[in-house]
Steps between C-alpha positions, in 0.01 A plus 500: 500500500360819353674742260502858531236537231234272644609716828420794327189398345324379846607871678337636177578946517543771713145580432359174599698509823367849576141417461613140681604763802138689478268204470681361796416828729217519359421170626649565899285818474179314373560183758500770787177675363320158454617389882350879654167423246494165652529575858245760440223310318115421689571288776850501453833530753439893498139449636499227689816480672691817518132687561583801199284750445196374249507813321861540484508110329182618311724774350826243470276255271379803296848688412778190491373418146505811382855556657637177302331629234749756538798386695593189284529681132702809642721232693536321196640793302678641747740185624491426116683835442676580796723132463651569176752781461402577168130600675692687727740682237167545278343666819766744523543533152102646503494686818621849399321491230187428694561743774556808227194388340296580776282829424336746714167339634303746715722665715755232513810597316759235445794634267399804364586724772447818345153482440358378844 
């Protein structure tokens, strides 16, 4: 029978769960990438049986690395911080201070009304 500290120490923290949370959508997202790279490769389902366009696989080969290049790091981060309410309340926290931060850039005025 376990106690409530060894219970403790296998969930490990609220951080560890959050980046638990990413990894694992990370993974869904990178298993569905791998299957469309797959289907798509030279001589592959794509070309041989479903009779896709060779450029249009030519150009699926070329970008899916570069879009899990991408896609997996900003899924990580973004699971990681969107599961734990202190992410969340940290989020918040920042935002106005973000938004009135924003400057005049070109003709693009964001809070400072008066000078646009």
């Amino acid at each position: 029978m376990f106690s409530l500290a060894a219970l403790v120490l296998m969930e490990g923290n609220a951080f560890f769960a959050a980046l638990s949370k990413g990894f694992t959508a990370a993974a869904f997202i990178m298993f569905l990438l791998a299957f469309v790279r797959n289907v798509a490769r030279k001589k592959g389902l794509g070309e041989s049986h479903f009779h896709w366009n060779p450029n249009s696989l030519l150009v699926i080969r070329r970008e899916i690395p570069l879009l899990m290049a991408f896609v997996i790091p900003v899924t990580i981060i973004t699971t990681s911080t969107s599961s734990t309410p202190e992410a969340f309340s940290l989020m918040t926290a920042w935002s106005p201070a973000l938004y009135s931060g924003v400057h005049r850039t070109g003709d693009i005025c964001a809070t400072d009304h008066e000078s646009c």
